Amino acid sequence: MHNIHDESPQTTARAVLAFELARTWWSPHLAWGRATLNLYVEDKLHKATPGGTGGVKSITNHSPAASSSFMQPIKPRRALVLWEARFYSNRLKERESLEKMISMELFTNVSLVSAPTIFTVLAMLVGVLGYLYGPYWGVRKVPGPPVIPFVGHLPLMAKYGPDLFQILAKQYGPIFRFHMGRQPLVIVADAELCREVGIKKFKDIPNRSMPSPIQACPLHQKGMQDGPRCENTLVSLYQPSHLASLVPTMQSFVETATRNIDPSKEEEDITFSKISLALATDTIAQAAFGVNFGLSKPQSNSDSVNKIDGGGQDKNNDNKNDAVSKFTDQYVYSVAQVKMDLTGSLSIILGLLFPILQEPFRQILKRIPGTMDRKIERTNDNLSSRLDEIVEKRMKDNDRGSKDFLSLILNARESEKVSKKVFTPDYISALTYEHLVAGSATTAFTLSTTVYLIAQYPEVEKKLLAELDAFGPADQMPTAHDLQNKFPYVDQVIKESMRLYPVSPLIARETSSEVEIGGYVLPKEEQGTWVWFGVGVIAKDPKNFPEPNKFKPERFDPNCKEEKERHPYAFLPFGIGPRACLGQKFALQEIKLALIHLYRKYVFRHSPNMEKPLEFEFGIILDFKNGVKLRALKRTQKF
């Protein structure tokens, strides 16, 4: 048999290398294929055998004493075992000196085989990291918590909810970073910085940024993105004279909505947030479309609901009510699915993590039955179809006047004050829908939280009732002038409610050019830096509002020292500057009318079945997770 002691160290090293490679072959982590390595091992073993010429496909037994039966090819696996036994029995002392040589050759071979693969993997890794951290790099100097790859700070949002921004402001100061997945937001949580962003540097930060939940819904996106084009046209809708003309209509809807409250059932809960939403939707629908959805009417009276297109009486009341109910359900679902966390549809989640994948995946997912994206798409398609019907009918109406939002838009379009190429029918539908959302969900939220807070603070309720009773008899309806001047405490109660529960804790903006804010230079980048106002943080800053968690309407009394000394931009429930909400006076008038009418007849108490504190869902606006459950009591005492 061939004597291993006659082998050179180099030959032995090659044999050991072959064994090491073969043993490594069985590891599941090896990248290259089995066939290639097998040939490599055979070649190495043959070269290490005296007489080998390289490339021979078998290894033979060279022992002179071996019988012919042993002069057969030895399989590579058996050869490996033999070489292992010989090496560990005769060359244990040489192991240490050979390890370096083996390691170097092994590294060289691995490098040569895997170089293209390694390069490709590294290139992909660099590309992914660049995509994920590119937006971060431009605002890296702005303070903020450590960023978790892919998800950013969304886990913190899931843990703390909207209160997270207060926590971050306390830790990092009045300007800080929050990463919504890949996208960084620069949060401005200081009244003076808000004035700088919203007014002084408005030309550099004029746009509304579009987070992925908005981009997942073209109906929302189109209305929000292009809404500023027609702001001048819409201003007339909210002039004092027009608001005054809406008071009787609002009053009628409020009276109808209160019929859903039965004070005789004192132990029965009412979901006040649903009543508020029905009232607000009916009111804005009349103001926006000139139609009556009839959502506020009690079920027993629902047979008088007008058709959704607003024309005439329908003989098929059941079909008509079903259509209105279906429209409302679709509308509520559409708004509820626009979420700013990881509970939305798959395309929204992808948009938060990988914005580039959102639209392609949305186009795929909306075609797959059972997915949330498909349901949202079908809901929005149905809403669009119904709105298109309303717009088409009104476009054919030659005597539409200027009584509502839709009339103003159509009149402006036909008078060529705005471009017909921009104000297409589908665009008008989207804009009208956005008007519906802005004027219903937000108003309903504020009305619900106001009644919830009044029920929690008896001293506030007593003072409120005294002001209402002092106005006059219960059947005396206030005029627009009365609403402006004769209910100061009601004003203060509403403002304090909006301070404690802002319907939009964050207000979105986006830079159009490089700009410096608070000592930090924010780049424009490809789509602009997102700069958001932390209005919820500012509203609970003890510097602006002492005892910030206490419901104290008197802090908004014009004669109060706190009110006089407060920064003028510490309270921004409707935004700031040219992009502030156009409909704020409309909303306040509606909420005030509702409170006056409700508290002239009833008082409310918290239901024992309602959670404390209130739980919210965080979308483009705040919404109640479980609604506001109250119990109504008929008033028996005058103040």
XYZ file of C-alpha atoms in Angstrom:
639
model
C 0.000 0.000 0.000
C 1.190 3.460 -0.700
C 2.971 4.994 2.297
C 1.509 8.307 3.365
C 4.834 9.257 4.984
C 6.289 9.633 1.487
C 3.803 12.364 0.626
C 4.931 15.968 0.597
C 3.207 18.508 2.888
C 1.689 20.135 -0.195
C 0.168 16.833 -1.305
C -1.161 16.179 2.172
C -2.586 19.683 2.325
C -4.432 19.161 -0.925
C -5.884 15.902 0.362
C -6.999 17.517 3.580
C -8.429 20.400 1.590
C -10.433 17.929 -0.465
C -11.741 16.299 2.690
C -12.663 19.622 4.265
C -14.478 20.674 1.123
C -16.329 17.384 0.896
C -17.376 17.551 4.531
C -18.523 21.124 4.096
C -20.537 19.994 1.090
C -23.113 18.391 3.356
C -23.776 21.679 5.143
C -27.123 23.239 4.148
C -25.472 26.636 4.055
C -23.156 25.884 1.082
C -24.012 27.975 -1.970
C -22.644 26.055 -4.941
C -24.043 22.879 -6.483
C -23.340 19.258 -5.577
C -22.154 18.153 -9.001
C -19.496 20.857 -9.319
C -18.035 20.108 -5.899
C -17.999 16.353 -6.515
C -15.825 16.807 -9.612
C -13.602 19.204 -7.704
C -13.081 16.683 -4.863
C -12.321 13.825 -7.260
C -9.780 15.933 -9.082
C -8.041 17.005 -5.865
C -7.896 13.476 -4.499
C -6.472 12.085 -7.725
C -3.777 14.760 -7.848
C -2.819 13.878 -4.291
C -2.378 10.207 -5.312
C 1.031 9.122 -6.799
C 0.709 8.625 -10.501
C -2.321 10.859 -10.779
C -2.518 12.855 -13.951
C -5.420 15.070 -13.065
C -8.898 14.784 -14.288
C -9.022 10.970 -13.755
C -12.463 9.880 -12.678
C -11.441 7.195 -10.147
C -8.856 6.508 -7.501
C -7.162 3.107 -7.358
C -5.531 1.138 -4.585
C -1.731 1.179 -5.162
C -0.702 -1.468 -2.624
C 1.731 -3.998 -4.228
C 0.382 -6.726 -1.993
C -3.164 -6.070 -2.871
C -4.969 -8.772 -4.737
C -6.605 -8.119 -8.043
C -9.935 -7.886 -6.269
C -8.728 -4.698 -4.637
C -7.418 -3.235 -7.878
C -10.834 -1.620 -8.437
C -11.758 2.033 -8.474
C -12.322 3.418 -4.998
C -15.331 5.700 -4.749
C -14.570 9.271 -3.695
C -16.517 8.940 -0.454
C -14.448 5.870 0.612
C -11.258 7.635 -0.399
C -12.194 10.554 1.788
C -12.657 8.255 4.780
C -9.252 6.641 4.151
C -7.521 9.968 3.853
C -9.188 11.158 7.054
C -8.030 8.083 8.993
C -4.458 8.337 7.695
C -4.195 12.005 8.368
C -5.472 11.949 11.946
C -3.409 8.835 12.842
C -0.081 9.862 11.320
C -0.115 13.633 10.972
C -1.823 15.037 14.073
C 1.323 16.952 14.890
C 1.390 18.516 11.442
C -2.259 19.722 11.679
C -1.414 23.069 13.188
C 1.194 23.931 10.561
C -1.117 22.976 7.705
C -4.216 24.845 8.893
C -3.026 28.189 7.595
C -2.210 26.780 4.148
C -5.567 24.974 3.961
C -7.484 28.052 5.061
C -5.801 30.243 2.465
C -6.502 27.807 -0.387
C -10.050 27.230 0.800
C -10.671 30.988 0.977
C -9.184 31.466 -2.491
C -11.393 28.786 -4.029
C -14.528 30.018 -2.283
C -13.804 33.588 -3.372
C -13.270 32.578 -6.980
C -16.425 30.510 -7.137
C -18.697 33.013 -5.327
C -17.390 36.393 -6.463
C -20.255 37.173 -8.892
C -22.833 35.992 -6.380
C -21.310 38.011 -3.570
C -21.134 41.090 -5.782
C -24.790 40.706 -6.778
C -25.909 40.232 -3.184
C -23.900 43.225 -2.020
C -25.260 45.386 -4.838
C -28.817 44.390 -3.957
C -28.152 45.040 -0.288
C -26.743 48.489 -1.023
C -29.733 49.252 -3.250
C -32.247 48.191 -0.602
C -30.456 50.124 2.120
C -30.254 53.175 -0.136
C -33.957 52.972 -0.869
C -34.885 52.509 2.786
C -32.522 55.060 4.280
C -32.354 57.594 1.446
C -35.186 59.743 2.828
C -33.707 59.472 6.319
C -30.347 60.793 5.203
C -31.684 64.224 4.305
C -33.194 64.779 7.767
C -30.748 62.736 9.838
C -29.694 65.770 11.886
C -33.226 66.312 13.161
C -33.452 64.510 16.534
C -35.619 61.443 16.935
C -35.694 57.890 18.327
C -33.676 55.074 16.707
C -35.243 53.874 13.483
C -36.311 50.250 13.096
C -35.600 49.025 9.542
C -38.651 48.737 7.286
C -41.255 49.726 9.900
C -39.678 52.927 11.226
C -41.568 54.014 14.349
C -44.897 52.352 13.561
C -44.510 49.875 16.470
C -44.340 52.876 18.806
C -47.531 54.208 17.233
C -49.226 50.863 17.852
C -48.137 50.963 21.495
C -48.912 54.573 22.426
C -51.407 55.767 19.803
C -51.685 59.525 19.174
C -50.099 60.187 22.595
C -46.785 59.073 21.102
C -46.092 62.540 19.704
C -46.354 64.115 23.149
C -43.857 61.574 24.461
C -41.416 62.268 21.624
C -41.762 66.044 22.012
C -40.879 65.808 25.712
C -37.813 63.733 24.911
C -36.514 65.392 21.731
C -37.846 68.942 21.817
C -40.165 71.051 19.649
C -38.942 69.631 16.330
C -38.282 65.918 15.889
C -38.433 63.014 13.450
C -41.090 60.334 13.220
C -40.686 57.572 10.629
C -43.902 56.285 9.115
C -42.312 53.126 7.791
C -39.724 54.303 5.272
C -41.024 57.886 5.127
C -39.634 60.350 7.698
C -41.871 63.122 8.999
C -40.457 66.261 10.559
C -42.921 67.070 13.342
C -43.164 70.717 14.392
C -44.544 70.903 17.936
C -44.109 74.555 18.834
C -46.507 77.461 18.268
C -43.876 79.828 16.895
C -42.446 77.174 14.583
C -45.977 76.530 13.306
C -46.289 80.196 12.421
C -42.924 79.998 10.640
C -43.935 76.923 8.624
C -47.563 77.792 7.951
C -47.298 81.528 7.264
C -43.815 83.002 7.025
C -42.409 80.239 4.805
C -45.614 79.115 3.169
C -44.148 79.592 -0.326
C -41.526 76.930 0.497
C -43.988 74.557 2.187
C -47.253 75.010 0.266
C -48.395 71.473 -0.462
C -50.276 68.781 1.394
C -48.261 65.579 1.642
C -49.995 62.360 0.653
C -49.347 59.404 2.991
C -49.919 55.898 1.678
C -53.464 55.520 3.107
C -54.536 58.492 0.959
C -52.674 57.211 -2.095
C -54.449 53.866 -1.733
C -57.764 55.625 -2.322
C -57.859 57.645 -5.573
C -61.186 59.155 -4.523
C -59.564 60.725 -1.453
C -56.306 61.506 -3.216
C -57.740 63.476 -6.112
C -59.888 65.672 -3.901
C -57.118 66.449 -1.413
C -54.372 66.905 -3.975
C -56.193 69.307 -6.274
C -58.549 70.934 -3.787
C -56.463 74.134 -3.501
C -57.140 74.908 -7.187
C -60.735 75.830 -6.423
C -60.376 77.398 -2.978
C -61.261 80.851 -4.281
C -64.413 79.424 -5.826
C -65.428 77.786 -2.546
C -64.888 80.805 -0.322
C -68.291 82.225 -1.232
C -69.965 79.076 0.096
C -68.774 80.003 3.584
C -69.502 83.700 3.550
C -71.569 84.886 6.559
C -74.599 85.577 4.389
C -74.627 82.049 2.987
C -74.024 80.496 6.416
C -76.962 82.481 7.775
C -79.197 81.037 5.073
C -78.256 77.506 6.166
C -79.376 77.935 9.800
C -82.999 76.828 9.201
C -81.802 73.753 7.276
C -79.342 72.829 10.009
C -82.003 73.374 12.657
C -84.396 71.078 10.817
C -81.847 68.255 10.693
C -81.001 68.708 14.389
C -84.659 68.475 15.373
C -85.061 65.354 13.276
C -81.943 63.728 14.734
C -83.103 64.233 18.335
C -86.139 62.049 17.641
C -83.749 59.107 17.757
C -83.214 59.801 21.472
C -85.779 58.183 23.760
C -85.352 59.489 27.336
C -88.012 57.103 28.636
C -85.462 54.292 28.321
C -83.011 55.589 30.909
C -81.227 52.255 31.228
C -80.728 51.868 27.489
C -77.516 52.976 25.787
C -77.504 55.239 22.780
C -74.483 55.260 20.497
C -74.246 59.009 20.301
C -71.387 58.936 17.792
C -73.728 57.303 15.234
C -76.409 59.945 15.779
C -73.759 62.643 15.352
C -72.485 61.132 12.115
C -75.990 60.849 10.659
C -76.737 64.471 11.572
C -73.444 65.807 10.189
C -73.726 63.781 6.977
C -77.275 64.954 6.305
C -76.298 68.568 6.892
C -73.220 68.592 4.680
C -75.015 66.575 1.982
C -77.674 69.264 1.779
C -75.001 71.978 1.700
C -72.705 70.137 -0.728
C -75.112 68.335 -3.073
C -78.472 69.900 -2.404
C -79.851 66.443 -1.513
C -81.360 64.965 1.622
C -79.984 61.561 2.573
C -82.497 61.273 5.397
C -80.051 59.521 7.714
C -81.166 61.476 10.772
C -84.781 60.403 10.518
C -86.080 57.747 12.903
C -86.783 54.444 11.191
C -90.517 54.868 11.584
C -90.381 58.051 9.536
C -87.808 56.971 7.004
C -90.396 56.481 4.289
C -90.218 60.187 3.563
C -86.562 60.155 2.639
C -85.798 61.842 -0.644
C -84.069 60.053 -3.460
C -80.328 60.134 -3.414
C -80.294 62.270 -6.536
C -82.573 64.781 -4.822
C -85.341 64.701 -7.414
C -88.998 64.220 -6.498
C -90.597 61.455 -4.442
C -89.914 57.794 -4.979
C -92.802 55.356 -4.992
C -90.487 52.552 -3.951
C -89.509 53.748 -0.493
C -87.922 50.455 0.512
C -85.580 50.495 -2.478
C -84.844 54.139 -1.890
C -84.002 53.655 1.776
C -81.835 50.670 0.902
C -79.923 52.803 -1.602
C -79.341 55.563 0.940
C -78.371 53.086 3.649
C -75.975 51.317 1.285
C -74.412 54.605 0.234
C -73.890 55.587 3.880
C -72.408 52.217 4.838
C -70.007 52.428 1.920
C -69.071 55.975 2.804
C -68.403 55.113 6.467
C -66.354 52.059 5.445
C -64.325 54.083 2.949
C -63.394 56.662 5.590
C -62.698 54.054 8.290
C -60.199 52.129 6.136
C -57.888 55.106 5.652
C -55.573 54.189 8.534
C -52.128 55.444 9.440
C -50.879 52.239 11.075
C -50.348 48.567 10.252
C -54.031 47.596 10.508
C -55.039 48.782 7.041
C -55.161 46.859 3.786
C -52.080 45.070 2.470
C -51.430 47.750 -0.154
C -51.559 50.453 2.539
C -49.107 48.499 4.702
C -46.796 48.032 1.711
C -47.106 51.742 1.006
C -45.920 52.512 4.525
C -42.977 50.113 4.262
C -42.131 50.166 0.526
C -43.994 53.014 -1.217
C -42.727 51.955 -4.634
C -44.655 48.670 -4.320
C -47.971 50.153 -3.215
C -49.648 50.928 -6.524
C -48.506 47.765 -8.400
C -49.699 45.560 -5.551
C -52.941 47.509 -5.181
C -53.687 46.868 -8.852
C -53.114 43.142 -8.272
C -54.839 42.808 -4.897
C -57.986 44.632 -5.944
C -58.597 41.802 -8.431
C -58.281 39.022 -5.835
C -61.591 38.079 -4.164
C -61.631 38.287 -0.383
C -58.872 40.868 0.007
C -59.454 44.119 1.850
C -58.068 45.991 -1.154
C -60.775 44.484 -3.356
C -63.494 45.473 -0.913
C -62.147 49.019 -0.636
C -61.874 49.292 -4.421
C -65.431 48.091 -4.966
C -66.710 50.398 -2.235
C -64.971 53.398 -3.763
C -66.196 52.446 -7.244
C -69.771 52.352 -5.976
C -69.354 55.696 -4.232
C -67.862 57.209 -7.373
C -70.738 55.901 -9.485
C -73.332 57.396 -7.171
C -71.534 60.719 -7.012
C -71.142 60.726 -10.795
C -74.900 60.281 -11.101
C -75.504 63.284 -8.862
C -72.978 65.435 -10.756
C -74.334 64.383 -14.155
C -77.894 65.186 -13.142
C -76.909 68.579 -11.757
C -74.888 69.431 -14.864
C -78.061 69.000 -16.916
C -80.014 71.259 -14.559
C -80.201 74.757 -16.049
C -81.709 76.295 -12.925
C -79.339 75.105 -10.245
C -78.726 78.536 -8.678
C -75.871 78.865 -6.177
C -77.371 77.140 -3.184
C -74.678 74.526 -2.549
C -71.085 73.487 -3.114
C -71.807 71.536 -6.278
C -73.730 74.427 -7.829
C -70.839 76.804 -7.214
C -68.338 74.434 -8.823
C -70.513 73.819 -11.878
C -71.333 77.505 -12.299
C -67.638 78.411 -12.089
C -66.804 75.720 -14.635
C -69.373 76.983 -17.128
C -68.412 80.617 -16.660
C -64.798 79.647 -17.500
C -63.481 80.926 -14.192
C -61.766 77.589 -13.943
C -60.444 75.256 -16.619
C -62.855 72.637 -17.927
C -59.849 70.397 -18.547
C -59.179 70.407 -14.818
C -62.777 70.371 -13.604
C -63.829 67.189 -15.338
C -66.937 65.373 -14.080
C -64.909 62.680 -12.281
C -62.718 65.324 -10.663
C -65.793 67.242 -9.487
C -67.152 63.994 -8.019
C -63.908 63.407 -6.109
C -63.834 66.991 -4.879
C -67.448 66.795 -3.769
C -66.754 63.537 -1.959
C -63.801 65.083 -0.150
C -66.080 67.922 0.887
C -68.511 65.360 2.265
C -65.768 63.646 4.281
C -64.345 66.903 5.625
C -67.762 68.176 6.650
C -69.220 65.073 8.280
C -66.721 62.791 10.016
C -64.828 65.691 11.601
C -67.959 67.503 12.792
C -69.475 64.290 14.154
C -66.276 63.511 16.070
C -66.162 66.938 17.732
C -69.866 66.915 18.631
C -69.510 63.452 20.203
C -66.424 64.303 22.255
C -68.030 67.548 23.444
C -71.127 65.782 24.796
C -68.884 63.072 26.298
C -66.837 65.681 28.184
C -69.855 67.677 29.369
C -71.298 64.467 30.831
C -68.057 63.950 32.737
C -67.935 67.450 34.290
C -71.175 68.428 36.122
C -69.967 71.970 36.841
C -69.486 72.600 33.106
C -72.913 71.165 32.341
C -74.567 73.410 34.955
C -72.958 76.543 33.551
C -73.836 75.554 29.981
C -77.501 74.933 30.833
C -77.741 78.276 32.601
C -76.547 80.110 29.480
C -79.018 78.249 27.254
C -81.954 78.901 29.576
C -81.097 82.586 29.767
C -81.424 82.942 26.004
C -85.180 82.500 25.955
C -88.001 79.948 25.686
C -87.125 76.465 24.482
C -88.993 77.005 21.231
C -87.128 80.222 20.369
C -84.723 79.393 17.558
C -81.413 81.290 17.474
C -80.487 83.251 14.363
C -77.041 83.353 12.788
C -76.399 86.593 14.684
C -77.454 84.961 17.951
C -75.114 82.055 17.343
C -72.225 84.452 16.838
C -72.836 86.682 19.843
C -75.105 85.192 22.519
C -73.535 81.884 23.440
C -69.959 82.646 24.558
C -69.736 79.740 26.996
C -70.910 77.274 24.351
C -68.048 78.584 22.193
C -65.582 77.986 25.003
C -66.868 74.454 25.614
C -66.465 73.535 21.938
C -62.941 74.973 21.766
C -61.856 73.148 24.904
C -63.247 69.901 23.519
C -61.285 70.367 20.281
C -58.167 71.091 22.318
C -58.426 67.879 24.345
C -59.539 65.746 21.389
C -58.263 67.288 18.146
C -59.841 65.519 15.217
C -56.510 65.780 13.374
C -53.574 65.548 15.828
C -51.242 66.087 12.856
C -51.662 68.404 9.870
C -49.664 67.407 6.799
C -47.474 69.659 4.661
C -44.630 69.106 2.194
C -41.707 71.255 1.087
C -41.368 72.404 -2.513
C -37.820 73.738 -2.084
C -34.953 73.559 0.369
C -35.899 75.432 3.527
C -34.543 75.973 7.035
C -36.897 75.320 9.942
C -35.876 75.570 13.572
C -32.188 75.549 12.696
C -32.415 72.458 10.475
C -32.091 72.544 6.691
C -34.778 70.395 5.106
C -34.098 69.243 1.532
C -36.652 69.199 -1.242
C -35.510 65.781 -2.471
C -37.578 64.045 -5.160
C -40.987 64.547 -3.567
C -40.229 67.070 -0.855
C -39.700 66.703 2.883
C -42.830 66.029 4.877
C -43.325 68.667 7.568
C -46.320 68.057 9.819
C -47.805 70.312 12.491
C -48.103 68.585 15.862
C -51.256 70.485 16.841
C -52.219 67.809 19.381
C -48.871 68.184 21.144
C -49.056 71.985 21.248
C -52.612 71.864 22.605
C -51.458 69.825 25.613
C -48.263 71.720 26.328
C -48.431 73.097 29.916
C -46.585 76.163 28.651
C -49.640 77.031 26.554
C -52.394 75.417 28.629
C -51.800 74.971 32.390
C -53.364 71.749 33.697
C -53.558 70.492 30.112
C -55.481 67.290 30.874
C -58.309 69.085 32.662
C -61.492 70.063 30.814
C -61.671 73.785 31.624
C -63.618 75.823 29.024
C -62.976 79.063 30.945
C -59.402 79.064 29.668
C -60.829 80.358 26.349
C -62.687 83.261 27.960
C -61.446 86.439 26.166
C -61.089 88.130 29.558
C -59.080 85.271 31.059
C -55.415 85.999 31.773
C -54.416 82.628 30.323
C -56.173 83.448 27.041
C -54.530 86.855 26.797
C -51.018 85.548 27.439
C -51.249 82.477 25.222
C -49.403 82.352 21.905
C -51.912 83.084 19.101
C -50.952 79.869 17.269
C -51.059 77.512 20.242
C -54.572 76.390 19.280
C -54.877 75.223 15.660
C -57.854 72.862 15.317
C -58.495 73.986 11.731
C -54.913 74.403 10.541
C -53.026 77.574 9.777
C -52.352 79.990 6.937
C -53.669 79.754 3.366
C -54.260 76.002 3.749
C -56.479 76.350 6.832
C -59.892 74.674 6.693
C -62.359 76.749 4.688
C -65.361 75.217 6.398
C -64.496 75.973 10.011
C -67.320 78.495 10.480
C -69.769 76.074 8.886
C -68.685 73.297 11.280
C -68.800 75.493 14.388
C -72.252 76.785 13.486
C -73.559 73.238 13.067
C -72.020 71.968 16.323
C -73.300 74.965 18.255
C -76.834 74.557 16.927
C -76.798 70.857 17.797
C -75.621 71.470 21.371
C -78.206 74.197 21.949
C -81.055 72.042 20.723
C -79.921 68.882 22.544
C -79.302 70.489 25.950
C -82.561 72.385 25.912
C -84.296 69.004 26.106
C -81.835 66.491 27.540
C -78.784 65.893 29.653
C -76.458 62.946 29.115
C -74.571 60.509 31.311
C -71.811 58.038 30.517
C -72.925 54.492 29.931
C -71.346 51.933 32.276
C -70.677 49.903 29.125
C -68.331 52.524 27.650
C -64.600 52.165 28.065
C -62.631 54.772 30.032
C -60.650 56.470 28.719
C -61.952 56.587 25.164
C -60.082 54.445 22.655
C -59.304 55.779 19.193
C -58.263 54.604 15.758
C -55.659 56.744 14.024
C -56.392 57.483 10.371
C -56.450 60.707 8.379
C -58.708 61.791 11.236
C -59.241 60.309 14.676
C -62.184 57.982 15.066
C -63.703 56.104 17.983
C -62.753 52.468 18.229
C -65.997 51.492 19.978
C -68.174 54.576 19.621
C -69.433 56.952 22.324
C -72.141 55.286 24.409
C -74.332 57.565 26.534
C -77.665 57.550 28.339
C -80.135 60.405 27.885
C -82.245 61.983 30.643
C -85.085 64.397 29.945
C -84.531 67.799 31.526
C -86.894 68.711 34.336
C -85.095 71.705 35.846
C -84.405 75.188 34.534
C -81.396 77.220 35.617
